[in-house]
Coordinates of C-alpha atoms in Angstrom, one line a residue:
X1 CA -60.0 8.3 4.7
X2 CA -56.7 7.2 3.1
X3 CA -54.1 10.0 3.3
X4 CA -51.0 10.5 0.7
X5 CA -48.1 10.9 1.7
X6 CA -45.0 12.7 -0.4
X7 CA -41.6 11.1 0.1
X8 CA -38.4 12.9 -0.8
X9 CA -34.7 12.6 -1.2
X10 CA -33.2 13.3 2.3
X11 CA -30.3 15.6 2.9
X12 CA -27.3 15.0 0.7
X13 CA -25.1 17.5 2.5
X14 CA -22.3 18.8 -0.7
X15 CA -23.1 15.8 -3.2
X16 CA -25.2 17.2 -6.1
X17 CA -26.5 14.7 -8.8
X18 CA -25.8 11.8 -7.2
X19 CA -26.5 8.2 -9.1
X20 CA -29.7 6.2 -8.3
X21 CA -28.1 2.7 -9.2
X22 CA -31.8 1.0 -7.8
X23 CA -35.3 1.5 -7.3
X24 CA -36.5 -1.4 -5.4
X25 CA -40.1 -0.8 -5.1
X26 CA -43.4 -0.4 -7.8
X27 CA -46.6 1.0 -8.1
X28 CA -49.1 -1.2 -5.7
X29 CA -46.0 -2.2 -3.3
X30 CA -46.9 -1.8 0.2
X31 CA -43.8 -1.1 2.7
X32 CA -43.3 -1.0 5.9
X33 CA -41.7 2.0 7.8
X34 CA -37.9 1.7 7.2
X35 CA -38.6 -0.6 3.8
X36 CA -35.8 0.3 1.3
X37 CA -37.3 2.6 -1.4
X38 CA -34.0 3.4 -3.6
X39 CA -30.2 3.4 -3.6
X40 CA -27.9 6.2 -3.9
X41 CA -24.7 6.0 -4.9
X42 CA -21.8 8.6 -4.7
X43 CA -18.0 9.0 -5.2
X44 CA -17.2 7.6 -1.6
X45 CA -20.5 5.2 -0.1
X46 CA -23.6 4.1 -1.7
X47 CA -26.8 4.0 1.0
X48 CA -30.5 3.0 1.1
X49 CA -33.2 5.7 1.5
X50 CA -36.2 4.2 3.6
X51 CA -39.6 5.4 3.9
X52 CA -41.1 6.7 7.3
X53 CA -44.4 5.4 6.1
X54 CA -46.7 2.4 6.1
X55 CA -49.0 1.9 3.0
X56 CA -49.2 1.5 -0.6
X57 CA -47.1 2.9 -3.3
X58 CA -49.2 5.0 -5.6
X59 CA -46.9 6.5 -8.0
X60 CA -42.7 6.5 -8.5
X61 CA -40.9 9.7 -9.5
X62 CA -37.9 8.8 -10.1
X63 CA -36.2 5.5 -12.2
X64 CA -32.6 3.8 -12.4
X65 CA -29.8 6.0 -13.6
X66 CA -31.4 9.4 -12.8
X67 CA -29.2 12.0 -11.3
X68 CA -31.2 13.3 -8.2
X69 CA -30.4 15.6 -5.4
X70 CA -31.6 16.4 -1.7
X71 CA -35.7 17.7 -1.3
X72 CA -36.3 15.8 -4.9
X73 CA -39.4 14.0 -5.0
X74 CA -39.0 10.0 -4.7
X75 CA -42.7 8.8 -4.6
X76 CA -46.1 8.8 -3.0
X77 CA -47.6 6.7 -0.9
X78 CA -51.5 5.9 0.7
X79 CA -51.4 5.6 3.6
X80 CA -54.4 3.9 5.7
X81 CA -56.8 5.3 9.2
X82 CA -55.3 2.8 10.8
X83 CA -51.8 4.0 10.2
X84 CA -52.1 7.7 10.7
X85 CA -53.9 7.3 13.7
X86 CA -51.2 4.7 15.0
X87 CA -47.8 5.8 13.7
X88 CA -46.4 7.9 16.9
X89 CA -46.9 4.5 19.2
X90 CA -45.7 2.4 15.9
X91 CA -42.7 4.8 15.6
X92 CA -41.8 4.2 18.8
X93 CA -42.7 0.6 19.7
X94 CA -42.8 -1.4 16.8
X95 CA -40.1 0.2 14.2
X96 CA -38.3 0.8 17.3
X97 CA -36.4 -2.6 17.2
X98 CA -35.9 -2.7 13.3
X99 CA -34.7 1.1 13.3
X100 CA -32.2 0.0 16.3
X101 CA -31.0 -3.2 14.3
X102 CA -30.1 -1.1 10.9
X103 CA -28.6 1.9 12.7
X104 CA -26.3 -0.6 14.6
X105 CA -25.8 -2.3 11.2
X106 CA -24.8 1.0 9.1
X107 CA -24.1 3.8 10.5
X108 CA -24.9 5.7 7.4
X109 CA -28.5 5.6 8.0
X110 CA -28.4 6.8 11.1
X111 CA -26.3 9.9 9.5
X112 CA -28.2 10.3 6.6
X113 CA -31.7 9.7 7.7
X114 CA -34.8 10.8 5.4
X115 CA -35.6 14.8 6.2
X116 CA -38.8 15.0 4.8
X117 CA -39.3 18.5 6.7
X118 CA -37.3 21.0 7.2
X119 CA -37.5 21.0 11.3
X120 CA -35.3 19.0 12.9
X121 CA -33.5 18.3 16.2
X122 CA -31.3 15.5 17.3
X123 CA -31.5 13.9 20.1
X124 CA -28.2 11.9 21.8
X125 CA -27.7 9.1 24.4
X126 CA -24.8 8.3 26.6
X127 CA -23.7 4.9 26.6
X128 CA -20.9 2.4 27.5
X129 CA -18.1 1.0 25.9
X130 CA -16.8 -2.3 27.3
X131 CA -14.2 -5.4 26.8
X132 CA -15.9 -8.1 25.4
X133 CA -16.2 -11.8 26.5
X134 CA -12.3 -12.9 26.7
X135 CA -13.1 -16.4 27.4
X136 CA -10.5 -17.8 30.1
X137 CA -8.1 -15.6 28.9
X138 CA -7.4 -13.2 32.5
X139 CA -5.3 -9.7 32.7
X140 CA -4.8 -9.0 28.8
X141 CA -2.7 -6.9 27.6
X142 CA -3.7 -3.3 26.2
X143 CA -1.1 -2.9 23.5
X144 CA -2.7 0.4 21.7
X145 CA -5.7 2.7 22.0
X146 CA -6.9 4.0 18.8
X147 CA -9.5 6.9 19.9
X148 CA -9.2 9.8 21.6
X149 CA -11.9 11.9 23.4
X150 CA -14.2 14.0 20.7
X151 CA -13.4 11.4 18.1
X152 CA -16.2 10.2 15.7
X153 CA -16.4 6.9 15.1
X154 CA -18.7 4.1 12.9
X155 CA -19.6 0.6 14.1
X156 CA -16.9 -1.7 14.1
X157 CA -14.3 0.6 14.3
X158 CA -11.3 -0.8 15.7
X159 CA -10.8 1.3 18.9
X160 CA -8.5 -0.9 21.0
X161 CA -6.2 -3.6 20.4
X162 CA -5.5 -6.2 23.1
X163 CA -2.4 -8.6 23.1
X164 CA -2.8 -12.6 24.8
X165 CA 0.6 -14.8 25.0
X166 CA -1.5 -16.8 21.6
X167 CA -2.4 -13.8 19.6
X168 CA -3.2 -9.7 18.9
X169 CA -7.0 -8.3 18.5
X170 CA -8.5 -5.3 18.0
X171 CA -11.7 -4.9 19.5
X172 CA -14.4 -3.0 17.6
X173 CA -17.0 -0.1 18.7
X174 CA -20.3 -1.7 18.9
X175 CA -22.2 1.6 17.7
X176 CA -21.2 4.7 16.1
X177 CA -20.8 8.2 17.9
X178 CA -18.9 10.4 19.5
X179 CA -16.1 9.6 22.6
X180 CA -16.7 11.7 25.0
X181 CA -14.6 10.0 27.6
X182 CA -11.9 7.3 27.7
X183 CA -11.1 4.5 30.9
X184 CA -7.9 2.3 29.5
X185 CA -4.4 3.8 28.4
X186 CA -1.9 2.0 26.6
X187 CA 0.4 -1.0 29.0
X188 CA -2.3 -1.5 31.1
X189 CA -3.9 -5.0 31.9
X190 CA -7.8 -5.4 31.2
X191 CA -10.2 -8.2 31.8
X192 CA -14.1 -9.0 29.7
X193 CA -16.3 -6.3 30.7
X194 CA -14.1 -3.6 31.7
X195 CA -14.9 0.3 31.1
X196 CA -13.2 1.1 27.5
X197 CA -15.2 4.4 26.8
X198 CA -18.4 6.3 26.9
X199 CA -20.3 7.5 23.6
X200 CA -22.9 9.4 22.5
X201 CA -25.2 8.0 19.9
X202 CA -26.9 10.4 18.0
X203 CA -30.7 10.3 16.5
X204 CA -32.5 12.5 14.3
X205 CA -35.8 13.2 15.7
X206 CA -38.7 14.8 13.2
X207 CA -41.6 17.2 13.7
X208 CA -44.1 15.2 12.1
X209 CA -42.5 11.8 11.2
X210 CA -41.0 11.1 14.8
X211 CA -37.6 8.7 14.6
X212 CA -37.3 6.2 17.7
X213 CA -34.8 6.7 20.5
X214 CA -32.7 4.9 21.7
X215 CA -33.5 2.2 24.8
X216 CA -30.5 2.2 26.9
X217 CA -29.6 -1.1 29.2
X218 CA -29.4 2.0 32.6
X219 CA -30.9 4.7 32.5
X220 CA -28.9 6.9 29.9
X221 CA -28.0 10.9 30.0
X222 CA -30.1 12.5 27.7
X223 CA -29.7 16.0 25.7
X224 CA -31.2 17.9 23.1
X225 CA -29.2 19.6 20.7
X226 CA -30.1 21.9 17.4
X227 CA -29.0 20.3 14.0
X228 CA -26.0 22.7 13.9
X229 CA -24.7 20.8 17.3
X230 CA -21.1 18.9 17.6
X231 CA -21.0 16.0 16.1
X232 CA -23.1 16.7 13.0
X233 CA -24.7 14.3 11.1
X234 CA -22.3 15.4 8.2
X235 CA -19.2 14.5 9.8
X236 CA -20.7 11.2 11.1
X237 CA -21.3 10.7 7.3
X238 CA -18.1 11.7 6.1
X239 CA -16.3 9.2 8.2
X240 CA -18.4 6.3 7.5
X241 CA -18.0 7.2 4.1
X242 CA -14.0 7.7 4.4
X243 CA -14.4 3.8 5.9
X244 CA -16.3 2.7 2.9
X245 CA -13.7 4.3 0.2
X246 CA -10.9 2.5 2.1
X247 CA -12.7 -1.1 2.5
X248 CA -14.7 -1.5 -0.4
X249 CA -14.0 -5.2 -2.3
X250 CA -12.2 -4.2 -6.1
X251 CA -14.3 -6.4 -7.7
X252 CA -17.2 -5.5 -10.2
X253 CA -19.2 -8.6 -8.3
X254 CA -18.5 -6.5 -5.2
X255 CA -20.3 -3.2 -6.7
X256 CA -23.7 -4.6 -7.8
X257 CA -24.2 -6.4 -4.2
X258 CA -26.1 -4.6 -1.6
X259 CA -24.2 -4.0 2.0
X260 CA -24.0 -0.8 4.6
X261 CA -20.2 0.7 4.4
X262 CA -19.7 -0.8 8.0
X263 CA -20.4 -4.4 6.7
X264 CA -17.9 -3.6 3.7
X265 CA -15.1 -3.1 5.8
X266 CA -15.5 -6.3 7.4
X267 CA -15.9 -7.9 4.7
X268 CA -12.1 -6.0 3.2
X269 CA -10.9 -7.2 7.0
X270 CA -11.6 -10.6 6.4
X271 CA -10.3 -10.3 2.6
X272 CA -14.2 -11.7 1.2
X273 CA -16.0 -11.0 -2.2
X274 CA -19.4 -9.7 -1.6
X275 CA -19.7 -10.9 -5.0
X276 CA -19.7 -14.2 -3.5
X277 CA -22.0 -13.8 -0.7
X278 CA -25.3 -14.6 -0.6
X279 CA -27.3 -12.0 1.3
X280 CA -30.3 -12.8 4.1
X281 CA -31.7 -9.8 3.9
X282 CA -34.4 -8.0 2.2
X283 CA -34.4 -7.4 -1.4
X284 CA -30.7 -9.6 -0.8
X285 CA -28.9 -7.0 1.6
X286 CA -25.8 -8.7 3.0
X287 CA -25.3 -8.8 6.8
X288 CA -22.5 -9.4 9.1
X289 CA -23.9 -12.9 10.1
X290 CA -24.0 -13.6 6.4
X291 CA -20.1 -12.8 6.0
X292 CA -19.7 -14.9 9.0
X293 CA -21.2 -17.8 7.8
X294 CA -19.5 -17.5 4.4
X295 CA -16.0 -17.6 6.0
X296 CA -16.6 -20.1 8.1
X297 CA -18.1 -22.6 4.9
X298 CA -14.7 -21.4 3.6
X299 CA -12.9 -22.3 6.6
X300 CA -14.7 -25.8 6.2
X301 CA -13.9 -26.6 2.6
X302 CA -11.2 -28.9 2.0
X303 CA -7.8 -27.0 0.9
X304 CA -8.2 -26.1 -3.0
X305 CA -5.8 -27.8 -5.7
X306 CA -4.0 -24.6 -5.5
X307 CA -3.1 -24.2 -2.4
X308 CA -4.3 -20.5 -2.0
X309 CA -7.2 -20.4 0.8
X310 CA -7.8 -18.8 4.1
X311 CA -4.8 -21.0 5.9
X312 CA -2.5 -18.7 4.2
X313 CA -3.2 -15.4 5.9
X314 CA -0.4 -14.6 7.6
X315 CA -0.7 -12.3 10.5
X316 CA 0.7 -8.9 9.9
X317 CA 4.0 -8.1 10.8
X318 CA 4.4 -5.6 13.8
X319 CA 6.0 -2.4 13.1
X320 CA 9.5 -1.9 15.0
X321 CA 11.3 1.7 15.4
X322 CA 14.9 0.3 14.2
X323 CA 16.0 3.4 15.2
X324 CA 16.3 2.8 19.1
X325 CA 19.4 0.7 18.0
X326 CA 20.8 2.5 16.3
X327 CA 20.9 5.0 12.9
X328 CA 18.9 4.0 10.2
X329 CA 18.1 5.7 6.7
X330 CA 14.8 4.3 4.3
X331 CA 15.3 3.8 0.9
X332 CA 11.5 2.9 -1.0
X333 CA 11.3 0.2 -2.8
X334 CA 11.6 -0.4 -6.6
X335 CA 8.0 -0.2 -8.9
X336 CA 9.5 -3.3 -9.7
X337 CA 10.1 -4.8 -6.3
X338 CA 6.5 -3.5 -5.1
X339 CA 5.0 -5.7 -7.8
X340 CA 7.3 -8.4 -7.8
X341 CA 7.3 -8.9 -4.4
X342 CA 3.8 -10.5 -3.5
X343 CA 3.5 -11.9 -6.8
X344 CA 6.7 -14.1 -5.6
X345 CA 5.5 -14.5 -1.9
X346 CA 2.0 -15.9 -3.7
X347 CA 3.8 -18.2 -5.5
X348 CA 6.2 -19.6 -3.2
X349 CA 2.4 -20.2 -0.8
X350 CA 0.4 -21.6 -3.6
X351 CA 3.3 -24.5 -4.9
X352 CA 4.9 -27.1 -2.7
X353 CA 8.4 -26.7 -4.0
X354 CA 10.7 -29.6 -4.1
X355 CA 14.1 -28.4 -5.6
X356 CA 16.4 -31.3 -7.2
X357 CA 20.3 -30.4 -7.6
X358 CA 22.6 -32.1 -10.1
X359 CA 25.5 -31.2 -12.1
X360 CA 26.4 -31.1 -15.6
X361 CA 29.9 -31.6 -17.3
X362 CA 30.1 -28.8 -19.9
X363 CA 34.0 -28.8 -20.4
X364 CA 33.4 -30.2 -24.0
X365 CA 30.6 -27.8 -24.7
X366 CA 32.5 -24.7 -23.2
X367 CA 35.2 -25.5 -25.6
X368 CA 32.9 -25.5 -28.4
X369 CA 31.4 -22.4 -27.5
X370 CA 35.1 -20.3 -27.7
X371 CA 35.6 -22.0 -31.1
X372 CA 32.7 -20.5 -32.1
X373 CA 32.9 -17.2 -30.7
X374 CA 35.5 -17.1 -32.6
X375 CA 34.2 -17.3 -35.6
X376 CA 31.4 -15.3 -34.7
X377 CA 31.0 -11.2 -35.9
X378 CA 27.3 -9.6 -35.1
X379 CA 26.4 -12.4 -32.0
X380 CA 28.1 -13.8 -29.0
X381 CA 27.4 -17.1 -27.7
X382 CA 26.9 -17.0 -24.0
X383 CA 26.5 -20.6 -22.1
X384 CA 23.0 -19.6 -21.7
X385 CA 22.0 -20.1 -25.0
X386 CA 22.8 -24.1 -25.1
X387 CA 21.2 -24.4 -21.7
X388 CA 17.6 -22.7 -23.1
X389 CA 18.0 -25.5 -26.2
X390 CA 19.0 -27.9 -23.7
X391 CA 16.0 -27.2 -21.4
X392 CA 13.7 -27.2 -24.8
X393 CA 15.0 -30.5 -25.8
X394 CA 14.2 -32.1 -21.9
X395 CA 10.7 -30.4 -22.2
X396 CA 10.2 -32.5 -24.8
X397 CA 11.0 -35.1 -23.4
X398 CA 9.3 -34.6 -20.1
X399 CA 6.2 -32.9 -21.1
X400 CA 4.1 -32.4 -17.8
X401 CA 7.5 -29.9 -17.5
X402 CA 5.8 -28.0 -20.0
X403 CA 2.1 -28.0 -18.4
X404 CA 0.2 -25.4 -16.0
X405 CA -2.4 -26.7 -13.5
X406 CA -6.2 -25.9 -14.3
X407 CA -7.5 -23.1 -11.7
X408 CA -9.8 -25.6 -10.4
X409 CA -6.9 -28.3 -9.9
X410 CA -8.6 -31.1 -11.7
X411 CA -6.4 -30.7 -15.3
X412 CA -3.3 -30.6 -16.7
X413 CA -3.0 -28.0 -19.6
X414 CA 0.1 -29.5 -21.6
X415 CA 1.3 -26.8 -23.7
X416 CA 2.7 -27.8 -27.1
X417 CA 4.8 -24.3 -27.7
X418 CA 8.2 -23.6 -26.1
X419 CA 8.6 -20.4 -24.7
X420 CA 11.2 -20.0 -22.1
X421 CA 11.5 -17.2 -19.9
X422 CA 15.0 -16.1 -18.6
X423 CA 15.3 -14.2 -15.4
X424 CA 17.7 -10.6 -16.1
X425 CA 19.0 -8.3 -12.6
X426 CA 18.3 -5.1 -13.8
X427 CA 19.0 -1.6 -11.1
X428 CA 14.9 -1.7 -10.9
X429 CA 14.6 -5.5 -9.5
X430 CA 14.5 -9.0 -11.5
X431 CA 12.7 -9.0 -14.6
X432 CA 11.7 -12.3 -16.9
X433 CA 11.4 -11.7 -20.7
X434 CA 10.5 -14.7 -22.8
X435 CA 12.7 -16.1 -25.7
X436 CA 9.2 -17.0 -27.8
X437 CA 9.4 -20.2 -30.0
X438 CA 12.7 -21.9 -29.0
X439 CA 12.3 -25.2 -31.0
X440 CA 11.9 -23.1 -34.0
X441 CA 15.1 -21.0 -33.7
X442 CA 19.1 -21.7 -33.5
X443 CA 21.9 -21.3 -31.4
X444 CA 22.8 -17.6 -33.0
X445 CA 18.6 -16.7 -33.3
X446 CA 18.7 -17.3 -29.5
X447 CA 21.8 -15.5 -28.7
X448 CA 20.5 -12.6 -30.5
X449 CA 17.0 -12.1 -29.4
X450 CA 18.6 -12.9 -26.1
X451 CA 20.9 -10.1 -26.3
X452 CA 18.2 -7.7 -27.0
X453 CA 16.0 -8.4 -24.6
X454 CA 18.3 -8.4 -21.8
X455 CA 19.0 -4.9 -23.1
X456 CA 15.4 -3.8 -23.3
X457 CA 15.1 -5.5 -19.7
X458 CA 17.6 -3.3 -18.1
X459 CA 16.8 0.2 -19.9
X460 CA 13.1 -0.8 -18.3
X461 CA 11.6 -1.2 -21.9
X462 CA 10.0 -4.4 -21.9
X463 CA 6.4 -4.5 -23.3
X464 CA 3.8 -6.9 -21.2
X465 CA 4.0 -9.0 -24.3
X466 CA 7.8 -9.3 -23.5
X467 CA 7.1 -10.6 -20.7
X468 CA 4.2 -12.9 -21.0
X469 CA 3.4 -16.8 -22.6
X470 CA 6.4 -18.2 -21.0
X471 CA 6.1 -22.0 -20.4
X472 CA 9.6 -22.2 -18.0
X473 CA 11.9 -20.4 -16.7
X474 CA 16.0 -20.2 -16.5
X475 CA 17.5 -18.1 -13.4
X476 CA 21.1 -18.2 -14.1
X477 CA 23.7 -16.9 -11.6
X478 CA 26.4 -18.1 -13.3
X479 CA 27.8 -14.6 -14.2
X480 CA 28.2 -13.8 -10.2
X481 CA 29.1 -17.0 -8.3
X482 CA 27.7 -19.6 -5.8
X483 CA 27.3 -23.2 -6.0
X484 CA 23.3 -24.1 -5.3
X485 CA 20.3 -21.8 -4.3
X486 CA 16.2 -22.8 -4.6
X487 CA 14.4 -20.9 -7.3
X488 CA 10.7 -19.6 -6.8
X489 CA 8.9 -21.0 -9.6
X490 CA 7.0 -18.2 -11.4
X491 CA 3.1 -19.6 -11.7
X492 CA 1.4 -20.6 -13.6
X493 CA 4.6 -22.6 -14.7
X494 CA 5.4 -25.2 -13.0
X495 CA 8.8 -25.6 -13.0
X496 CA 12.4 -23.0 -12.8
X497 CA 16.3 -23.9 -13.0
X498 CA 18.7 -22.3 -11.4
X499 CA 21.9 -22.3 -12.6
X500 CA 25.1 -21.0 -10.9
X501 CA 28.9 -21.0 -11.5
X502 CA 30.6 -23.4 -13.2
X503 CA 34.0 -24.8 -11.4
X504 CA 36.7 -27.1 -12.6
X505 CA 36.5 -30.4 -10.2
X506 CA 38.2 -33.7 -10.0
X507 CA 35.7 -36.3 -11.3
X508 CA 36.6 -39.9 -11.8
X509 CA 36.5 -41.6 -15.1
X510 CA 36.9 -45.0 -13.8
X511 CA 40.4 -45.0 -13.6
X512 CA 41.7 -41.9 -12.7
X513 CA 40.8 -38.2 -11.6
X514 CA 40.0 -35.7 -14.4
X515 CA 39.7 -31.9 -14.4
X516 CA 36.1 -31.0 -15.5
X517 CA 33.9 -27.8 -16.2
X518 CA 31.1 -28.8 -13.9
X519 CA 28.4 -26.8 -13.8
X520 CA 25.3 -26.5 -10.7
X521 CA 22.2 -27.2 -11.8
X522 CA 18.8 -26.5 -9.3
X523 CA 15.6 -27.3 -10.7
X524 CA 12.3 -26.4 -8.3
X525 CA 9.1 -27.8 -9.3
X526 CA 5.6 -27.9 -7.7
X527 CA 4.8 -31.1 -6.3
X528 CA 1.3 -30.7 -6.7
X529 CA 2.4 -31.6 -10.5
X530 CA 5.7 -33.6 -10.5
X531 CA 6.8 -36.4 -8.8
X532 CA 10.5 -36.5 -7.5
X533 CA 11.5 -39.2 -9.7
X534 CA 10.5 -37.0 -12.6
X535 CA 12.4 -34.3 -11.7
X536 CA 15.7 -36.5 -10.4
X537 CA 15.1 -38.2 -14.5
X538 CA 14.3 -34.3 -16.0
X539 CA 18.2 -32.7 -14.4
X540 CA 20.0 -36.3 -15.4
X541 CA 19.0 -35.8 -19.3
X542 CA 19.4 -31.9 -18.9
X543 CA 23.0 -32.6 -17.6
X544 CA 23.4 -35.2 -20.5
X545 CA 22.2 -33.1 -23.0
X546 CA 24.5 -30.3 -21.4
X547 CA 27.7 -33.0 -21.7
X548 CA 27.2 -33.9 -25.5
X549 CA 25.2 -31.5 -27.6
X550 CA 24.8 -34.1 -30.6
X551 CA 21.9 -35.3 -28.3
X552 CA 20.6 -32.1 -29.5
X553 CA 19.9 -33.2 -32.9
X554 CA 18.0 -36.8 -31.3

């Protein structure tokens, strides 16, 4: 005769109307023991509850978006003769490999397993840590040890981190537990299959739904403990759950996929989307061999238009106390700089610059710019303003100046406005408000809005729309000094001039030496977009322009 079983929210330790995000089976399913029945989502990890039965689903309790809390009522199922009389020696044959492979997978499970009565005792096995497989590589470096004795720790948990003369590692826990005893110390040389560490795994064994053990490789040390015993399964879950918080993938692709808190963080170390992952597991649960296999198709592709891939992950720089040389003091950097800073370093990876210097005569234009000066009463002409109307005039002239590659780096999006960003050092870090609409607007238009935005730029009251639609950007130095420097072009534009001090020089006019107001011109471009001739033929018309102003009017 078939028997009903009742299945019910397991023990949610302090969360209290926690989200069910998925249901995952339906009236006239039949599972397996350790089938997924719903997920649960809270503040810090979202997990799987599983069923500790074989049969048929009869009736569902509870739907998407329901707030539900431990002991609540999930579903029932029928269960069969065949399985009631079997389920002890199919809990502990059969399910024993699947329940093995998903608590090694996420270690959540294992500290959050479905308490369907309210007996329980757990049940913990002793078992080795050791150095994995480290090829032809012989007496490795231990450079830090990252556990100490009554730590608890999740699967893949970096607990060691071993140096070779090629490269650092840090090698992972292959189970979750608690270290109960540590072999290596920091500086010492190790070799594949040394002792790291012993821990005890812990399993959550029920009165009337018994949960496999664990098979150890030797013959482990086995004690029973009462569920109030060191290390709970609460603290267990709290770590994992810290883990999860710190590696989950900010993408809102990333939150609808389906992946254990452990496989998370691998996927955050190896910087992957799980929204991009196809999963191999039931009801599409992602894996770590499925994370695997997507980096290393990534690894295969051929380098994207843009330059940005995999190739560019630098390893991480290595802390170094400073202060063993000496007296040091740390200053934090600007909001500014923090932003500013990898936005740059992206830049500078995802563009081969090429950076083309030239000079331009502006002795005739600087005196033209006194005279008028002069004359002028609400706006100062700086030489800044002819060299944004110069640059506008050479744009368009040279139009794939004023472009920005496709993300896919098959186009060329020619822009037909003229907005040209100019870089201002403010006490917070460099800053590049946009002069909207240059063709439309005149030497004294320019030196005004100019003016103010250079203000608004240093009193750090620049909107975003300040700041944004520029087509190309001027970096001018000219009010400090130097001859030449090279420009990080500011993507998506493709293009950036420098310009630095102007200096009287000798320059020969065919017959004899002249003084004349040269002035240092550096133009970086991305090569992906510009050829050098193009950029030798854009700083030769910008310096022309810059020489005789009635080209201006061409």
């Amino acid at each position: 005769m078939a028997k009903i079983y009742d299945v019910f929210i397991p023990d949610l330790g302090a969360d209290k109307d926690v989200d069910l995000i998925d249901v995952m089976i339906k009236v006239g399913d039949i599972v397996d023991v350790e089938d997924g029945l719903i997920t649960l989502e809270t503040e810090k990890a979202s997990m799987d509850v599983p069923t500790p039965y074989k049969g048929k689903i009869v009736e569902i309790l509870v739907k998407v978006g329901d707030k539900v809390n431990s002991g609540e009522l999930i579903a029932k199922i029928e269960a069969t003769d065949e399985v009631e009389s079997n389920s002890n020696q199919a809990d502990e044959t059969a399910a024993t490999a699947s329940k093995i492979e998903e608590l090694k997978e996420e270690v959540v499970a294992v500290s959050t397993p479905p308490q369907f009565v309210k007996e329980q005792s757990i049940q913990s096995v002793v078992e080795e840590v050791r150095v994995p497989d480290l090829g032809a590589e012989k007496d490795v470096d231990l450079i830090d040890v990252m556990i100490h004795v009554g730590d608890i720790i999740v699967k893949d948990y970096s607990i060691i981190t071993l140096e070779t003369e090629k490269a650092s590692m840090d090698v992972p826990a292959p189970f979750g537990g608690e270290v109960i005893e540590i072999f290596v110390e920091k500086g010492q040389k190790i070799n594949s299959g040394d002792l790291i560490a012993k821990v005890i795994k812990t399993v959550v064994i029920e009165d009337k739904v018994p949960t496999p053990t664990f098979a150890a490789s030797s013959t482990p040390t086995t004690v029973e403990k009462s569920s109030n015993a060191k290390p709970t399964l609460q603290e267990v879950a709290a770590r994992s759950a810290d883990i999860e918080e710190e590696s989950k993938v900010l993408s809102k692709k990333a939150t609808k996929v389906y992946a254990s808190p452990s496989v998370r963080k691998i996927a955050r170390e190896f910087g992957v989307d799980l929204g991009f992952v196809k999963g191999s597991a039931k009801k599409g649960r992602i894996l770590v061999e499925d994370i695997k296999a997507y980096v290393k198709e990534q690894l295969n592709k051929p380098a994207s238009a843009t330059g940005v891939g995999f190739g560019f992950n630098l390893p991480e720089s290595k802390e170094i106390d400073f202060s063993q040389f000496g007296k040091i003091n740390r200053v934090e950097l600007s909001r500014v700089q923090k932003v500013s800073g990898p936005f740059l370093h992206k830049n500078y990876l995802s563009a081969p610059h090429v950076t083309q210097f030239d000079e331009a005569d502006i002795t005739e234009l600087e005196e033209f710019r006194k005279e008028q000066n002069e004359k002028a009463k609400d706006f100062k002409l700086s030489p800044l303003v002819f060299i944004i109307k110069a640059v506008e005039k050479a744009l368009k002239i040279y139009p794939k100046f004023n472009s920005s590659l496709s993300s896919d780096g098959q186009e060329l999006i020619m822009k037909e406005y003229f907005n040209i960003g100019v870089a201002v050092d403010t006490p917070n870090g460099l800053l590049v408000p946009v002069i909207k609409e240059v063709d439309k607007k005149g030497f004294k238009e320019i030196a005004i809005e100019l003016a103010q935005l250079s203000q608004k730029a240093r009193e750090g009251k620049l909107t975003s729309s300040d700041m944004s639609g520029g087509c190309f950007t001027i970096s001018s130095l000219g009010g400090i000094g130097g001859t030449y420097f090279t420009p990080i072009i500011n993507s998506p534009e493709v293009a950036i001039l420098g310009v630095s001090k102007s200096s009287i020089k000798p320059i020969f006019n065919g017959k004899k030496f002249k003084p004349r107001l040269m002035l240092p011109l550096s133009l970086s471009y991305d090569h992906k977009v510009i050829d050098g001739a193009d950029g030798a033929r854009f700083t030769t018309t910008l310096s022309q322009i810059l020489s005789d102003l009635r080209l201006l009017s061409l």
